[in-house]
């Protein structure tokens, strides 16, 4: 079993910055895709940014040029650097991992979520 733990959310003023972290732990595994998604009440969860184990990145149009996703493979951790934050970025941010347990099967798992609030 693999678990995800997010950290780094909080309250920030418009134009400010935050960095989210997500660390994976548990059984040894190989990363296929890790990413950040966000959700506001009453709306579907949406992709923010994803990164493959080899470093290929993908971003939602709404965050391109403002957010940067990165990965530290040796620590099984991904980061989301969020700059020039806007009130519409307010959401619960979830970390997601799709991978394969070494010697085992494919899996997908979510973190518990971390609140990001952008407000003056």
Short mmCIF file of the N, C-alpha and C atoms (twelve columns), coordinates in Angstrom:
data_MODEL
# 
_entry.id   MODEL 
# 
loop_
_atom_site.group_PDB 
_atom_site.id 
_atom_site.type_symbol 
_atom_site.label_atom_id 
_atom_site.label_alt_id 
_atom_site.label_comp_id 
_atom_site.label_asym_id 
_atom_site.label_seq_id 
_atom_site.Cartn_x 
_atom_site.Cartn_y 
_atom_site.Cartn_z 
_atom_site.pdbx_PDB_model_num 
ATOM 1   N N  . UNK A 1   0.849   -1.192 0.000   1 
ATOM 2   C CA . UNK A 1   0.000   0.000  0.000   1 
ATOM 3   C C  . UNK A 1   0.881   1.237  0.000   1 
ATOM 4   N N  . UNK A 2   0.447   2.248  -0.745  1 
ATOM 5   C CA . UNK A 2   1.188   3.494  -0.840  1 
ATOM 6   C C  . UNK A 2   0.289   4.618  -0.351  1 
ATOM 7   N N  . UNK A 3   0.835   5.492  0.472   1 
ATOM 8   C CA . UNK A 3   0.079   6.628  0.996   1 
ATOM 9   C C  . UNK A 3   0.717   7.927  0.541   1 
ATOM 10  N N  . UNK A 4   -0.128  8.968  0.466   1 
ATOM 11  C CA . UNK A 4   0.331   10.302 0.095   1 
ATOM 12  C C  . UNK A 4   0.037   11.269 1.229   1 
ATOM 13  N N  . UNK A 5   0.969   12.164 1.472   1 
ATOM 14  C CA . UNK A 5   0.779   13.185 2.496   1 
ATOM 15  C C  . UNK A 5   1.107   14.546 1.898   1 
ATOM 16  N N  . UNK A 6   0.108   15.425 1.863   1 
ATOM 17  C CA . UNK A 6   0.293   16.773 1.323   1 
ATOM 18  C C  . UNK A 6   0.567   17.752 2.452   1 
ATOM 19  N N  . UNK A 7   1.223   18.838 2.110   1 
ATOM 20  C CA . UNK A 7   1.446   19.929 3.056   1 
ATOM 21  C C  . UNK A 7   1.681   21.214 2.268   1 
ATOM 22  N N  . UNK A 8   1.573   22.346 2.981   1 
ATOM 23  C CA . UNK A 8   1.926   23.617 2.376   1 
ATOM 24  C C  . UNK A 8   0.761   24.535 2.056   1 
ATOM 25  N N  . UNK A 9   -0.478  24.078 2.255   1 
ATOM 26  C CA . UNK A 9   -1.609  24.951 1.976   1 
ATOM 27  C C  . UNK A 9   -1.722  26.055 3.008   1 
ATOM 28  N N  . UNK A 10  -2.623  26.988 2.748   1 
ATOM 29  C CA . UNK A 10  -2.830  28.080 3.690   1 
ATOM 30  C C  . UNK A 10  -3.543  29.244 3.061   1 
ATOM 31  N N  . UNK A 11  -3.497  30.370 3.768   1 
ATOM 32  C CA . UNK A 11  -4.130  31.609 3.316   1 
ATOM 33  C C  . UNK A 11  -3.055  32.536 2.763   1 
ATOM 34  N N  . UNK A 12  -3.301  33.081 1.590   1 
ATOM 35  C CA . UNK A 12  -2.342  33.981 0.970   1 
ATOM 36  C C  . UNK A 12  -3.103  35.098 0.258   1 
ATOM 37  N N  . UNK A 13  -2.508  36.262 0.179   1 
ATOM 38  C CA . UNK A 13  -3.139  37.387 -0.510  1 
ATOM 39  C C  . UNK A 13  -3.004  37.229 -2.025  1 
ATOM 40  N N  . UNK A 14  -3.908  37.823 -2.776  1 
ATOM 41  C CA . UNK A 14  -3.764  37.803 -4.238  1 
ATOM 42  C C  . UNK A 14  -2.397  38.333 -4.660  1 
ATOM 43  N N  . UNK A 15  -1.802  37.636 -5.631  1 
ATOM 44  C CA . UNK A 15  -0.460  37.992 -6.077  1 
ATOM 45  C C  . UNK A 15  0.643   37.289 -5.322  1 
ATOM 46  N N  . UNK A 16  0.284   36.619 -4.251  1 
ATOM 47  C CA . UNK A 16  1.273   35.940 -3.430  1 
ATOM 48  C C  . UNK A 16  1.639   34.566 -3.967  1 
ATOM 49  N N  . UNK A 17  2.468   33.859 -3.185  1 
ATOM 50  C CA . UNK A 17  2.978   32.555 -3.590  1 
ATOM 51  C C  . UNK A 17  2.818   31.534 -2.476  1 
ATOM 52  N N  . UNK A 18  2.693   30.287 -2.881  1 
ATOM 53  C CA . UNK A 18  2.682   29.143 -1.965  1 
ATOM 54  C C  . UNK A 18  3.353   27.983 -2.663  1 
ATOM 55  N N  . UNK A 19  3.931   27.082 -1.856  1 
ATOM 56  C CA . UNK A 19  4.475   25.859 -2.399  1 
ATOM 57  C C  . UNK A 19  3.835   24.670 -1.688  1 
ATOM 58  N N  . UNK A 20  3.230   23.795 -2.463  1 
ATOM 59  C CA . UNK A 20  2.653   22.562 -1.929  1 
ATOM 60  C C  . UNK A 20  3.646   21.416 -2.101  1 
ATOM 61  N N  . UNK A 21  3.635   20.503 -1.142  1 
ATOM 62  C CA . UNK A 21  4.476   19.311 -1.209  1 
ATOM 63  C C  . UNK A 21  3.610   18.080 -1.043  1 
ATOM 64  N N  . UNK A 22  4.028   16.998 -1.678  1 
ATOM 65  C CA . UNK A 22  3.333   15.723 -1.545  1 
ATOM 66  C C  . UNK A 22  4.376   14.624 -1.530  1 
ATOM 67  N N  . UNK A 23  4.420   13.891 -0.424  1 
ATOM 68  C CA . UNK A 23  5.395   12.807 -0.292  1 
ATOM 69  C C  . UNK A 23  4.668   11.480 -0.270  1 
ATOM 70  N N  . UNK A 24  5.180   10.527 -1.025  1 
ATOM 71  C CA . UNK A 24  4.623   9.183  -1.087  1 
ATOM 72  C C  . UNK A 24  5.438   8.249  -0.209  1 
ATOM 73  N N  . UNK A 25  4.744   7.350  0.460   1 
ATOM 74  C CA . UNK A 25  5.432   6.399  1.327   1 
ATOM 75  C C  . UNK A 25  4.701   5.061  1.302   1 
ATOM 76  N N  . UNK A 26  5.394   4.028  1.750   1 
ATOM 77  C CA . UNK A 26  4.802   2.698  1.792   1 
ATOM 78  C C  . UNK A 26  5.652   1.712  1.030   1 
ATOM 79  N N  . UNK A 27  5.011   0.827  0.324   1 
ATOM 80  C CA . UNK A 27  5.727   -0.201 -0.420  1 
ATOM 81  C C  . UNK A 27  6.523   0.415  -1.568  1 
ATOM 82  N N  . UNK A 28  7.672   -0.168 -1.920  1 
ATOM 83  C CA . UNK A 28  8.443   0.353  -3.049  1 
ATOM 84  C C  . UNK A 28  7.605   0.343  -4.314  1 
ATOM 85  N N  . UNK A 29  7.726   1.392  -5.093  1 
ATOM 86  C CA . UNK A 29  6.894   1.515  -6.285  1 
ATOM 87  C C  . UNK A 29  7.630   2.304  -7.345  1 
ATOM 88  N N  . UNK A 30  7.078   2.232  -8.539  1 
ATOM 89  C CA . UNK A 30  7.571   3.007  -9.679  1 
ATOM 90  C C  . UNK A 30  6.501   4.010  -10.057 1 
ATOM 91  N N  . UNK A 31  6.921   5.271  -10.212 1 
ATOM 92  C CA . UNK A 31  5.970   6.330  -10.542 1 
ATOM 93  C C  . UNK A 31  5.676   6.317  -12.040 1 
ATOM 94  N N  . UNK A 32  4.396   6.278  -12.380 1 
ATOM 95  C CA . UNK A 32  3.986   6.505  -13.767 1 
ATOM 96  C C  . UNK A 32  3.607   7.971  -13.948 1 
ATOM 97  N N  . UNK A 33  2.797   8.460  -13.021 1 
ATOM 98  C CA . UNK A 33  2.317   9.837  -13.114 1 
ATOM 99  C C  . UNK A 33  1.962   10.326 -11.725 1 
ATOM 100 N N  . UNK A 34  2.409   11.518 -11.381 1 
ATOM 101 C CA . UNK A 34  1.971   12.188 -10.152 1 
ATOM 102 C C  . UNK A 34  1.445   13.549 -10.542 1 
ATOM 103 N N  . UNK A 35  0.534   14.039 -9.733  1 
ATOM 104 C CA . UNK A 35  -0.011  15.328 -10.107 1 
ATOM 105 C C  . UNK A 35  -0.817  15.983 -9.017  1 
ATOM 106 N N  . UNK A 36  -1.229  17.191 -9.310  1 
ATOM 107 C CA . UNK A 36  -2.062  18.001 -8.422  1 
ATOM 108 C C  . UNK A 36  -3.392  18.274 -9.108  1 
ATOM 109 N N  . UNK A 37  -4.444  18.129 -8.331  1 
ATOM 110 C CA . UNK A 37  -5.796  18.412 -8.780  1 
ATOM 111 C C  . UNK A 37  -6.428  19.318 -7.740  1 
ATOM 112 N N  . UNK A 38  -7.487  20.024 -8.108  1 
ATOM 113 C CA . UNK A 38  -8.155  20.882 -7.150  1 
ATOM 114 C C  . UNK A 38  -9.662  20.801 -7.320  1 
ATOM 115 N N  . UNK A 39  -10.328 21.126 -6.235  1 
ATOM 116 C CA . UNK A 39  -11.786 21.030 -6.240  1 
ATOM 117 C C  . UNK A 39  -12.371 22.096 -5.340  1 
ATOM 118 N N  . UNK A 40  -13.424 22.744 -5.826  1 
ATOM 119 C CA . UNK A 40  -14.206 23.681 -5.033  1 
ATOM 120 C C  . UNK A 40  -15.590 23.083 -4.849  1 
ATOM 121 N N  . UNK A 41  -16.289 23.468 -3.794  1 
ATOM 122 C CA . UNK A 41  -17.615 22.895 -3.535  1 
ATOM 123 C C  . UNK A 41  -18.546 23.084 -4.727  1 
ATOM 124 N N  . UNK A 42  -19.221 22.014 -5.082  1 
ATOM 125 C CA . UNK A 42  -20.190 22.084 -6.159  1 
ATOM 126 C C  . UNK A 42  -19.620 21.902 -7.546  1 
ATOM 127 N N  . UNK A 43  -18.300 21.747 -7.639  1 
ATOM 128 C CA . UNK A 43  -17.664 21.558 -8.943  1 
ATOM 129 C C  . UNK A 43  -16.868 20.259 -8.963  1 
ATOM 130 N N  . UNK A 44  -16.593 19.780 -10.170 1 
ATOM 131 C CA . UNK A 44  -15.794 18.573 -10.300 1 
ATOM 132 C C  . UNK A 44  -14.322 18.872 -10.030 1 
ATOM 133 N N  . UNK A 45  -13.637 17.825 -9.598  1 
ATOM 134 C CA . UNK A 45  -12.203 17.956 -9.406  1 
ATOM 135 C C  . UNK A 45  -11.530 18.149 -10.759 1 
ATOM 136 N N  . UNK A 46  -10.579 19.085 -10.822 1 
ATOM 137 C CA . UNK A 46  -9.923  19.379 -12.095 1 
ATOM 138 C C  . UNK A 46  -8.409  19.227 -11.972 1 
ATOM 139 N N  . UNK A 47  -7.799  18.849 -13.081 1 
ATOM 140 C CA . UNK A 47  -6.357  18.710 -13.125 1 
ATOM 141 C C  . UNK A 47  -5.712  20.082 -13.088 1 
ATOM 142 N N  . UNK A 48  -4.675  20.216 -12.294 1 
ATOM 143 C CA . UNK A 48  -3.890  21.444 -12.232 1 
ATOM 144 C C  . UNK A 48  -2.562  21.245 -12.958 1 
ATOM 145 N N  . UNK A 49  -1.827  20.221 -12.564 1 
ATOM 146 C CA . UNK A 49  -0.530  19.934 -13.168 1 
ATOM 147 C C  . UNK A 49  -0.165  18.492 -12.896 1 
ATOM 148 N N  . UNK A 50  0.487   17.867 -13.882 1 
ATOM 149 C CA . UNK A 50  0.958   16.501 -13.703 1 
ATOM 150 C C  . UNK A 50  2.394   16.381 -14.180 1 
ATOM 151 N N  . UNK A 51  3.072   15.346 -13.682 1 
ATOM 152 C CA . UNK A 51  4.454   15.104 -14.075 1 
ATOM 153 C C  . UNK A 51  4.689   13.603 -14.086 1 
ATOM 154 N N  . UNK A 52  5.381   13.121 -15.123 1 
ATOM 155 C CA . UNK A 52  5.696   11.703 -15.195 1 
ATOM 156 C C  . UNK A 52  6.977   11.414 -14.411 1 
ATOM 157 N N  . UNK A 53  7.252   10.142 -14.224 1 
ATOM 158 C CA . UNK A 53  8.478   9.769  -13.535 1 
ATOM 159 C C  . UNK A 53  9.737   10.211 -14.267 1 
ATOM 160 N N  . UNK A 54  9.601   10.478 -15.564 1 
ATOM 161 C CA . UNK A 54  10.741  10.941 -16.361 1 
ATOM 162 C C  . UNK A 54  10.758  12.456 -16.502 1 
ATOM 163 N N  . UNK A 55  9.792   13.139 -15.859 1 
ATOM 164 C CA . UNK A 55  9.838   14.595 -15.816 1 
ATOM 165 C C  . UNK A 55  8.999   15.332 -16.843 1 
ATOM 166 N N  . UNK A 56  8.173   14.630 -17.601 1 
ATOM 167 C CA . UNK A 56  7.326   15.313 -18.577 1 
ATOM 168 C C  . UNK A 56  6.170   15.979 -17.835 1 
ATOM 169 N N  . UNK A 57  5.969   17.267 -18.103 1 
ATOM 170 C CA . UNK A 57  4.975   18.061 -17.384 1 
ATOM 171 C C  . UNK A 57  3.771   18.418 -18.246 1 
ATOM 172 N N  . UNK A 58  2.644   18.604 -17.579 1 
ATOM 173 C CA . UNK A 58  1.427   19.052 -18.236 1 
ATOM 174 C C  . UNK A 58  0.696   19.976 -17.283 1 
ATOM 175 N N  . UNK A 59  0.169   21.085 -17.801 1 
ATOM 176 C CA . UNK A 59  -0.496  22.071 -16.967 1 
ATOM 177 C C  . UNK A 59  -1.875  22.416 -17.525 1 
ATOM 178 N N  . UNK A 60  -2.776  22.751 -16.614 1 
ATOM 179 C CA . UNK A 60  -4.036  23.336 -17.031 1 
ATOM 180 C C  . UNK A 60  -3.760  24.726 -17.602 1 
ATOM 181 N N  . UNK A 61  -4.555  25.124 -18.591 1 
ATOM 182 C CA . UNK A 61  -4.341  26.435 -19.211 1 
ATOM 183 C C  . UNK A 61  -4.427  27.564 -18.182 1 
ATOM 184 N N  . UNK A 62  -5.272  27.391 -17.184 1 
ATOM 185 C CA . UNK A 62  -5.507  28.456 -16.207 1 
ATOM 186 C C  . UNK A 62  -4.303  28.725 -15.308 1 
ATOM 187 N N  . UNK A 63  -3.337  27.797 -15.267 1 
ATOM 188 C CA . UNK A 63  -2.196  27.989 -14.364 1 
ATOM 189 C C  . UNK A 63  -0.867  28.078 -15.113 1 
ATOM 190 N N  . UNK A 64  -0.893  27.912 -16.428 1 
ATOM 191 C CA . UNK A 64  0.346   27.980 -17.209 1 
ATOM 192 C C  . UNK A 64  1.030   29.327 -17.007 1 
ATOM 193 N N  . UNK A 65  2.335   29.271 -16.777 1 
ATOM 194 C CA . UNK A 65  3.104   30.491 -16.560 1 
ATOM 195 C C  . UNK A 65  3.100   30.971 -15.122 1 
ATOM 196 N N  . UNK A 66  2.233   30.401 -14.288 1 
ATOM 197 C CA . UNK A 66  2.170   30.805 -12.870 1 
ATOM 198 C C  . UNK A 66  2.565   29.674 -11.930 1 
ATOM 199 N N  . UNK A 67  2.216   28.446 -12.280 1 
ATOM 200 C CA . UNK A 67  2.503   27.285 -11.429 1 
ATOM 201 C C  . UNK A 67  3.600   26.438 -12.061 1 
ATOM 202 N N  . UNK A 68  4.405   25.808 -11.204 1 
ATOM 203 C CA . UNK A 68  5.444   24.909 -11.678 1 
ATOM 204 C C  . UNK A 68  5.417   23.632 -10.838 1 
ATOM 205 N N  . UNK A 69  5.334   22.504 -11.516 1 
ATOM 206 C CA . UNK A 69  5.382   21.219 -10.832 1 
ATOM 207 C C  . UNK A 69  6.769   20.625 -10.998 1 
ATOM 208 N N  . UNK A 70  7.262   20.028 -9.918  1 
ATOM 209 C CA . UNK A 70  8.579   19.403 -9.973  1 
ATOM 210 C C  . UNK A 70  8.546   18.115 -9.166  1 
ATOM 211 N N  . UNK A 71  9.556   17.275 -9.400  1 
ATOM 212 C CA . UNK A 71  9.599   15.976 -8.742  1 
ATOM 213 C C  . UNK A 71  11.000  15.702 -8.231  1 
ATOM 214 N N  . UNK A 72  11.053  15.109 -7.049  1 
ATOM 215 C CA . UNK A 72  12.299  14.607 -6.490  1 
ATOM 216 C C  . UNK A 72  12.149  13.091 -6.398  1 
ATOM 217 N N  . UNK A 73  12.664  12.399 -7.391  1 
ATOM 218 C CA . UNK A 73  12.458  10.954 -7.461  1 
ATOM 219 C C  . UNK A 73  13.108  10.223 -6.281  1 
ATOM 220 N N  . UNK A 74  14.228  10.721 -5.813  1 
ATOM 221 C CA . UNK A 74  14.931  10.028 -4.726  1 
ATOM 222 C C  . UNK A 74  14.150  10.081 -3.420  1 
ATOM 223 N N  . UNK A 75  13.270  11.084 -3.293  1 
ATOM 224 C CA . UNK A 75  12.468  11.233 -2.071  1 
ATOM 225 C C  . UNK A 75  10.991  10.969 -2.330  1 
ATOM 226 N N  . UNK A 76  10.645  10.535 -3.552  1 
ATOM 227 C CA . UNK A 76  9.239   10.247 -3.901  1 
ATOM 228 C C  . UNK A 76  8.342   11.422 -3.530  1 
ATOM 229 N N  . UNK A 77  8.766   12.609 -3.898  1 
ATOM 230 C CA . UNK A 77  8.051   13.833 -3.519  1 
ATOM 231 C C  . UNK A 77  7.829   14.700 -4.750  1 
ATOM 232 N N  . UNK A 78  6.652   15.290 -4.834  1 
ATOM 233 C CA . UNK A 78  6.410   16.312 -5.848  1 
ATOM 234 C C  . UNK A 78  6.063   17.621 -5.167  1 
ATOM 235 N N  . UNK A 79  6.315   18.688 -5.901  1 
ATOM 236 C CA . UNK A 79  6.054   20.034 -5.404  1 
ATOM 237 C C  . UNK A 79  5.216   20.787 -6.417  1 
ATOM 238 N N  . UNK A 80  4.461   21.743 -5.921  1 
ATOM 239 C CA . UNK A 80  3.737   22.669 -6.793  1 
ATOM 240 C C  . UNK A 80  4.043   24.069 -6.315  1 
ATOM 241 N N  . UNK A 81  4.885   24.756 -7.074  1 
ATOM 242 C CA . UNK A 81  5.181   26.160 -6.780  1 
ATOM 243 C C  . UNK A 81  4.107   27.004 -7.447  1 
ATOM 244 N N  . UNK A 82  3.375   27.752 -6.642  1 
ATOM 245 C CA . UNK A 82  2.264   28.555 -7.140  1 
ATOM 246 C C  . UNK A 82  2.596   30.026 -6.943  1 
ATOM 247 N N  . UNK A 83  2.713   30.749 -8.046  1 
ATOM 248 C CA . UNK A 83  3.007   32.186 -8.014  1 
ATOM 249 C C  . UNK A 83  1.837   32.978 -8.576  1 
ATOM 250 N N  . UNK A 84  1.849   34.261 -8.280  1 
ATOM 251 C CA . UNK A 84  0.813   35.168 -8.777  1 
ATOM 252 C C  . UNK A 84  -0.573  34.573 -8.550  1 
ATOM 253 N N  . UNK A 85  -0.822  34.164 -7.337  1 
ATOM 254 C CA . UNK A 85  -2.087  33.497 -7.025  1 
ATOM 255 C C  . UNK A 85  -3.266  34.448 -7.167  1 
ATOM 256 N N  . UNK A 86  -4.387  33.880 -7.594  1 
ATOM 257 C CA . UNK A 86  -5.622  34.624 -7.815  1 
ATOM 258 C C  . UNK A 86  -6.720  34.047 -6.923  1 
ATOM 259 N N  . UNK A 87  -7.736  34.849 -6.608  1 
ATOM 260 C CA . UNK A 87  -8.840  34.314 -5.796  1 
ATOM 261 C C  . UNK A 87  -9.461  33.050 -6.398  1 
ATOM 262 N N  . UNK A 88  -9.477  32.960 -7.723  1 
ATOM 263 C CA . UNK A 88  -10.064 31.769 -8.355  1 
ATOM 264 C C  . UNK A 88  -9.203  30.521 -8.210  1 
ATOM 265 N N  . UNK A 89  -8.016  30.654 -7.660  1 
ATOM 266 C CA . UNK A 89  -7.191  29.497 -7.342  1 
ATOM 267 C C  . UNK A 89  -7.591  28.858 -6.009  1 
ATOM 268 N N  . UNK A 90  -8.476  29.517 -5.293  1 
ATOM 269 C CA . UNK A 90  -8.937  28.975 -4.013  1 
ATOM 270 C C  . UNK A 90  -9.630  27.634 -4.219  1 
ATOM 271 N N  . UNK A 91  -9.170  26.621 -3.495  1 
ATOM 272 C CA . UNK A 91  -9.702  25.265 -3.648  1 
ATOM 273 C C  . UNK A 91  -9.007  24.345 -2.653  1 
ATOM 274 N N  . UNK A 92  -9.516  23.136 -2.561  1 
ATOM 275 C CA . UNK A 92  -8.773  22.070 -1.897  1 
ATOM 276 C C  . UNK A 92  -7.913  21.402 -2.963  1 
ATOM 277 N N  . UNK A 93  -6.628  21.319 -2.698  1 
ATOM 278 C CA . UNK A 93  -5.681  20.740 -3.648  1 
ATOM 279 C C  . UNK A 93  -5.349  19.315 -3.209  1 
ATOM 280 N N  . UNK A 94  -5.469  18.397 -4.158  1 
ATOM 281 C CA . UNK A 94  -5.230  16.988 -3.895  1 
ATOM 282 C C  . UNK A 94  -4.041  16.496 -4.708  1 
ATOM 283 N N  . UNK A 95  -3.245  15.675 -4.078  1 
ATOM 284 C CA . UNK A 95  -2.141  14.998 -4.745  1 
ATOM 285 C C  . UNK A 95  -2.625  13.630 -5.230  1 
ATOM 286 N N  . UNK A 96  -2.164  13.237 -6.403  1 
ATOM 287 C CA . UNK A 96  -2.538  11.942 -6.975  1 
ATOM 288 C C  . UNK A 96  -1.303  11.221 -7.477  1 
ATOM 289 N N  . UNK A 97  -1.302  9.925  -7.302  1 
ATOM 290 C CA . UNK A 97  -0.190  9.095  -7.779  1 
ATOM 291 C C  . UNK A 97  -0.753  7.887  -8.511  1 
ATOM 292 N N  . UNK A 98  -0.232  7.660  -9.703  1 
ATOM 293 C CA . UNK A 98  -0.513  6.441  -10.454 1 
ATOM 294 C C  . UNK A 98  0.824   5.743  -10.642 1 
ATOM 295 N N  . UNK A 99  0.909   4.485  -10.250 1 
ATOM 296 C CA . UNK A 99  2.183   3.797  -10.343 1 
ATOM 297 C C  . UNK A 99  2.032   2.297  -10.337 1 
ATOM 298 N N  . UNK A 100 3.147   1.643  -10.116 1 
ATOM 299 C CA . UNK A 100 3.166   0.188  -10.053 1 
ATOM 300 C C  . UNK A 100 4.024   -0.227 -8.866  1 
ATOM 301 N N  . UNK A 101 3.455   -1.043 -7.995  1 
ATOM 302 C CA . UNK A 101 4.229   -1.593 -6.891  1 
ATOM 303 C C  . UNK A 101 5.288   -2.526 -7.466  1 
ATOM 304 N N  . UNK A 102 6.503   -2.383 -7.031  1 
ATOM 305 C CA . UNK A 102 7.574   -3.223 -7.554  1 
ATOM 306 C C  . UNK A 102 7.263   -4.695 -7.306  1 
ATOM 307 N N  . UNK A 103 7.237   -5.446 -8.399  1 
ATOM 308 C CA . UNK A 103 6.896   -6.848 -8.290  1 
ATOM 309 C C  . UNK A 103 5.423   -7.105 -8.088  1 
ATOM 310 N N  . UNK A 104 4.640   -6.038 -8.206  1 
ATOM 311 C CA . UNK A 104 3.208   -6.159 -7.941  1 
ATOM 312 C C  . UNK A 104 2.369   -5.548 -9.034  1 
ATOM 313 N N  . UNK A 105 1.247   -4.958 -8.638  1 
ATOM 314 C CA . UNK A 105 0.267   -4.481 -9.595  1 
ATOM 315 C C  . UNK A 105 0.241   -2.959 -9.678  1 
ATOM 316 N N  . UNK A 106 -0.466  -2.457 -10.704 1 
ATOM 317 C CA . UNK A 106 -0.676  -1.019 -10.856 1 
ATOM 318 C C  . UNK A 106 -1.634  -0.517 -9.775  1 
ATOM 319 N N  . UNK A 107 -1.521  0.742  -9.449  1 
ATOM 320 C CA . UNK A 107 -2.397  1.339  -8.456  1 
ATOM 321 C C  . UNK A 107 -2.551  2.823  -8.707  1 
ATOM 322 N N  . UNK A 108 -3.542  3.383  -8.060  1 
ATOM 323 C CA . UNK A 108 -3.745  4.824  -8.055  1 
ATOM 324 C C  . UNK A 108 -4.230  5.211  -6.671  1 
ATOM 325 N N  . UNK A 109 -3.765  6.360  -6.192  1 
ATOM 326 C CA . UNK A 109 -4.155  6.784  -4.860  1 
ATOM 327 C C  . UNK A 109 -4.182  8.296  -4.760  1 
ATOM 328 N N  . UNK A 110 -4.967  8.791  -3.805  1 
ATOM 329 C CA . UNK A 110 -5.120  10.230 -3.561  1 
ATOM 330 C C  . UNK A 110 -4.667  10.583 -2.157  1 
ATOM 331 N N  . UNK A 111 -4.200  11.807 -2.011  1 
ATOM 332 C CA . UNK A 111 -3.940  12.355 -0.695  1 
ATOM 333 C C  . UNK A 111 -5.224  12.874 -0.071  1 
ATOM 334 N N  . UNK A 112 -5.103  13.389 1.149   1 
ATOM 335 C CA . UNK A 112 -6.285  13.829 1.885   1 
ATOM 336 C C  . UNK A 112 -6.710  15.237 1.510   1 
ATOM 337 N N  . UNK A 113 -5.846  15.964 0.820   1 
ATOM 338 C CA . UNK A 113 -6.164  17.322 0.378   1 
ATOM 339 C C  . UNK A 113 -5.627  18.382 1.316   1 
ATOM 340 N N  . UNK A 114 -5.304  19.532 0.753   1 
ATOM 341 C CA . UNK A 114 -4.848  20.675 1.541   1 
ATOM 342 C C  . UNK A 114 -5.533  21.930 0.994   1 
ATOM 343 N N  . UNK A 115 -6.037  22.750 1.911   1 
ATOM 344 C CA . UNK A 115 -6.804  23.935 1.516   1 
ATOM 345 C C  . UNK A 115 -5.869  25.074 1.120   1 
ATOM 346 N N  . UNK A 116 -6.153  25.675 -0.011  1 
ATOM 347 C CA . UNK A 116 -5.483  26.896 -0.442  1 
ATOM 348 C C  . UNK A 116 -6.550  27.974 -0.585  1 
ATOM 349 N N  . UNK A 117 -6.365  29.074 0.127   1 
ATOM 350 C CA . UNK A 117 -7.305  30.185 0.081   1 
ATOM 351 C C  . UNK A 117 -6.563  31.450 -0.316  1 
ATOM 352 N N  . UNK A 118 -7.033  32.071 -1.390  1 
ATOM 353 C CA . UNK A 118 -6.422  33.309 -1.878  1 
ATOM 354 C C  . UNK A 118 -7.421  34.430 -1.649  1 
ATOM 355 N N  . UNK A 119 -7.109  35.295 -0.709  1 
ATOM 356 C CA . UNK A 119 -8.052  36.342 -0.328  1 
ATOM 357 C C  . UNK A 119 -7.303  37.472 0.348   1 
ATOM 358 N N  . UNK A 120 -7.832  38.686 0.153   1 
ATOM 359 C CA . UNK A 120 -7.259  39.838 0.848   1 
ATOM 360 C C  . UNK A 120 -7.996  40.101 2.147   1 
# 
